[in-house]
Amino acid sequence: MDPRREHVRRLLQVDAYLTDIHGQHTQPAQIIDISRMGVAFVSDQAMPADEQFVLNFCFPGSAIRNEITLTVVHSHPVGTHGRYRSGARFMAISEACADRIVDYVTTAPA
């Protein structure tokens, strides 16, 4: 684990959807890592910092949909295909969803 990280993160590659806080625009994204307090994801558009979105995703092998309100912290171009890597901090998350994240990041990969 990176000693600069306050919370344990685990790599994760799952499809997700980000919806603006008003529920008007939804865009696909791919989660690349997750922790109890935040997430990193890749998308086709730069995400505005300090904006709130609702993230929806399922963990691998699960049909349970997780919904989390988050604030984008940063968004930077990555690679040569017009993709952007963004990091976000969770703002509102249910206890059940938080428990699923903790279980995921603390369980060894199969």
PDB file of C-alpha atoms in Angstrom:
ATOM      1  CA  MET A   1       0.000   0.000   0.000  1.00  0.00           C
ATOM      2  CA  ASP A   2       1.158   3.514  -0.776  1.00  0.00           C
ATOM      3  CA  PRO A   3       2.078   5.124   2.572  1.00  0.00           C
ATOM      4  CA  ARG A   4       0.524   8.416   1.408  1.00  0.00           C
ATOM      5  CA  ARG A   5      -2.909   6.805   1.229  1.00  0.00           C
ATOM      6  CA  GLU A   6      -5.132   7.147   4.252  1.00  0.00           C
ATOM      7  CA  HIS A   7      -7.514   4.398   3.103  1.00  0.00           C
ATOM      8  CA  VAL A   8      -6.743   1.027   1.556  1.00  0.00           C
ATOM      9  CA  ARG A   9      -7.526   0.938  -2.172  1.00  0.00           C
ATOM     10  CA  ARG A  10      -8.038  -2.021  -4.427  1.00  0.00           C
ATOM     11  CA  LEU A  11      -7.894  -2.193  -8.191  1.00  0.00           C
ATOM     12  CA  LEU A  12     -11.253  -2.761  -9.796  1.00  0.00           C
ATOM     13  CA  GLN A  13     -12.377  -2.799 -13.412  1.00  0.00           C
ATOM     14  CA  VAL A  14     -16.132  -2.477 -13.694  1.00  0.00           C
ATOM     15  CA  ASP A  15     -18.458  -0.436 -15.827  1.00  0.00           C
ATOM     16  CA  ALA A  16     -20.224   2.400 -14.068  1.00  0.00           C
ATOM     17  CA  TYR A  17     -22.483   5.334 -14.828  1.00  0.00           C
ATOM     18  CA  LEU A  18     -22.165   8.913 -13.642  1.00  0.00           C
ATOM     19  CA  THR A  19     -25.253  11.106 -13.511  1.00  0.00           C
ATOM     20  CA  ASP A  20     -25.201  14.814 -12.787  1.00  0.00           C
ATOM     21  CA  ILE A  21     -26.770  15.774  -9.487  1.00  0.00           C
ATOM     22  CA  HIS A  22     -29.910  17.011 -11.280  1.00  0.00           C
ATOM     23  CA  GLY A  23     -30.422  13.655 -13.023  1.00  0.00           C
ATOM     24  CA  GLN A  24     -30.309  15.183 -16.499  1.00  0.00           C
ATOM     25  CA  HIS A  25     -27.132  13.732 -18.029  1.00  0.00           C
ATOM     26  CA  THR A  26     -25.627  10.269 -17.637  1.00  0.00           C
ATOM     27  CA  GLN A  27     -22.311   9.098 -19.017  1.00  0.00           C
ATOM     28  CA  PRO A  28     -20.480   5.776 -18.882  1.00  0.00           C
ATOM     29  CA  ALA A  29     -17.236   5.339 -16.986  1.00  0.00           C
ATOM     30  CA  GLN A  30     -14.983   2.517 -15.887  1.00  0.00           C
ATOM     31  CA  ILE A  31     -13.931   2.310 -12.242  1.00  0.00           C
ATOM     32  CA  ILE A  32     -10.225   1.529 -11.931  1.00  0.00           C
ATOM     33  CA  ASP A  33      -9.792   1.572  -8.145  1.00  0.00           C
ATOM     34  CA  ILE A  34     -11.927   2.087  -5.087  1.00  0.00           C
ATOM     35  CA  SER A  35     -11.560   2.731  -1.360  1.00  0.00           C
ATOM     36  CA  ARG A  36     -13.953   3.376   1.520  1.00  0.00           C
ATOM     37  CA  MET A  37     -13.746   7.130   0.895  1.00  0.00           C
ATOM     38  CA  GLY A  38     -13.271   7.532  -2.854  1.00  0.00           C
ATOM     39  CA  VAL A  39     -12.871   6.160  -6.335  1.00  0.00           C
ATOM     40  CA  ALA A  40     -10.803   6.604  -9.486  1.00  0.00           C
ATOM     41  CA  PHE A  41     -12.401   6.122 -12.886  1.00  0.00           C
ATOM     42  CA  VAL A  42     -11.788   6.618 -16.595  1.00  0.00           C
ATOM     43  CA  SER A  43     -14.281   8.310 -18.891  1.00  0.00           C
ATOM     44  CA  ASP A  44     -14.498   9.863 -22.356  1.00  0.00           C
ATOM     45  CA  GLN A  45     -14.981  13.365 -20.972  1.00  0.00           C
ATOM     46  CA  ALA A  46     -13.052  15.518 -18.540  1.00  0.00           C
ATOM     47  CA  MET A  47     -14.992  15.862 -15.307  1.00  0.00           C
ATOM     48  CA  PRO A  48     -15.300  19.310 -13.719  1.00  0.00           C
ATOM     49  CA  ALA A  49     -13.579  19.519 -10.333  1.00  0.00           C
ATOM     50  CA  ASP A  50     -15.767  20.248  -7.308  1.00  0.00           C
ATOM     51  CA  GLU A  51     -18.913  19.064  -9.146  1.00  0.00           C
ATOM     52  CA  GLN A  52     -21.171  16.430  -7.623  1.00  0.00           C
ATOM     53  CA  PHE A  53     -22.350  13.321  -9.460  1.00  0.00           C
ATOM     54  CA  VAL A  54     -24.150  10.097  -8.605  1.00  0.00           C
ATOM     55  CA  LEU A  55     -22.096   6.963  -9.344  1.00  0.00           C
ATOM     56  CA  ASN A  56     -23.882   3.664 -10.069  1.00  0.00           C
ATOM     57  CA  PHE A  57     -22.052   0.339 -10.361  1.00  0.00           C
ATOM     58  CA  CYS A  58     -22.062  -3.337  -9.373  1.00  0.00           C
ATOM     59  CA  PHE A  59     -19.118  -5.288  -8.012  1.00  0.00           C
ATOM     60  CA  PRO A  60     -17.945  -8.245 -10.144  1.00  0.00           C
ATOM     61  CA  GLY A  61     -20.260 -11.234  -9.709  1.00  0.00           C
ATOM     62  CA  SER A  62     -22.923  -9.204  -7.906  1.00  0.00           C
ATOM     63  CA  ALA A  63     -26.285  -7.904  -9.103  1.00  0.00           C
ATOM     64  CA  ILE A  64     -26.509  -5.416  -6.220  1.00  0.00           C
ATOM     65  CA  ARG A  65     -26.438  -1.884  -7.593  1.00  0.00           C
ATOM     66  CA  ASN A  66     -24.383   0.577  -5.570  1.00  0.00           C
ATOM     67  CA  GLU A  67     -25.303   4.271  -5.691  1.00  0.00           C
ATOM     68  CA  ILE A  68     -22.958   6.889  -4.260  1.00  0.00           C
ATOM     69  CA  THR A  69     -22.954  10.679  -4.384  1.00  0.00           C
ATOM     70  CA  LEU A  70     -19.430  11.944  -4.994  1.00  0.00           C
ATOM     71  CA  THR A  71     -17.446  15.100  -5.691  1.00  0.00           C
ATOM     72  CA  VAL A  72     -14.798  15.090  -8.420  1.00  0.00           C
ATOM     73  CA  VAL A  73     -11.386  16.094  -7.048  1.00  0.00           C
ATOM     74  CA  HIS A  74      -9.342  16.010 -10.265  1.00  0.00           C
ATOM     75  CA  SER A  75      -9.583  14.975 -13.917  1.00  0.00           C
ATOM     76  CA  HIS A  76      -6.605  14.616 -16.259  1.00  0.00           C
ATOM     77  CA  PRO A  77      -6.075  13.304 -19.814  1.00  0.00           C
ATOM     78  CA  VAL A  78      -4.647   9.792 -19.967  1.00  0.00           C
ATOM     79  CA  GLY A  79      -3.242   7.948 -22.972  1.00  0.00           C
ATOM     80  CA  THR A  80      -3.721   8.977 -26.582  1.00  0.00           C
ATOM     81  CA  HIS A  81      -7.363   8.002 -27.110  1.00  0.00           C
ATOM     82  CA  GLY A  82      -9.114  11.040 -25.615  1.00  0.00           C
ATOM     83  CA  ARG A  83      -9.813   9.414 -22.244  1.00  0.00           C
ATOM     84  CA  TYR A  84      -9.678  11.077 -18.832  1.00  0.00           C
ATOM     85  CA  ARG A  85      -8.701   9.693 -15.435  1.00  0.00           C
ATOM     86  CA  SER A  86     -10.638  11.262 -12.588  1.00  0.00           C
ATOM     87  CA  GLY A  87     -10.516  10.923  -8.849  1.00  0.00           C
ATOM     88  CA  ALA A  88     -13.492  11.574  -6.600  1.00  0.00           C
ATOM     89  CA  ARG A  89     -14.358  11.653  -2.919  1.00  0.00           C
ATOM     90  CA  PHE A  90     -17.588  10.099  -1.641  1.00  0.00           C
ATOM     91  CA  MET A  91     -20.075  12.560  -0.162  1.00  0.00           C
ATOM     92  CA  ALA A  92     -23.132  10.374   0.567  1.00  0.00           C
ATOM     93  CA  ILE A  93     -23.078   6.598   0.809  1.00  0.00           C
ATOM     94  CA  SER A  94     -25.375   4.091   2.475  1.00  0.00           C
ATOM     95  CA  GLU A  95     -23.990   1.967   5.295  1.00  0.00           C
ATOM     96  CA  ALA A  96     -24.700  -1.204   3.277  1.00  0.00           C
ATOM     97  CA  CYS A  97     -22.771   0.130   0.287  1.00  0.00           C
ATOM     98  CA  ALA A  98     -19.867   1.205   2.520  1.00  0.00           C
ATOM     99  CA  ASP A  99     -19.804  -2.306   4.005  1.00  0.00           C
ATOM    100  CA  ARG A 100     -19.645  -3.840   0.499  1.00  0.00           C
ATOM    101  CA  ILE A 101     -16.717  -1.584  -0.386  1.00  0.00           C
ATOM    102  CA  VAL A 102     -14.851  -2.456   2.821  1.00  0.00           C
ATOM    103  CA  ASP A 103     -15.463  -6.160   2.164  1.00  0.00           C
ATOM    104  CA  TYR A 104     -14.164  -5.777  -1.385  1.00  0.00           C
ATOM    105  CA  VAL A 105     -10.987  -3.868  -0.505  1.00  0.00           C
ATOM    106  CA  THR A 106     -10.108  -6.096   2.451  1.00  0.00           C
ATOM    107  CA  THR A 107     -10.749  -9.460   0.776  1.00  0.00           C
ATOM    108  CA  ALA A 108      -7.943 -11.048  -1.218  1.00  0.00           C
ATOM    109  CA  PRO A 109      -8.637 -11.519  -4.949  1.00  0.00           C
ATOM    110  CA  ALA A 110      -9.820 -15.005  -5.888  1.00  0.00           C
TER     111      ALA A 110
END
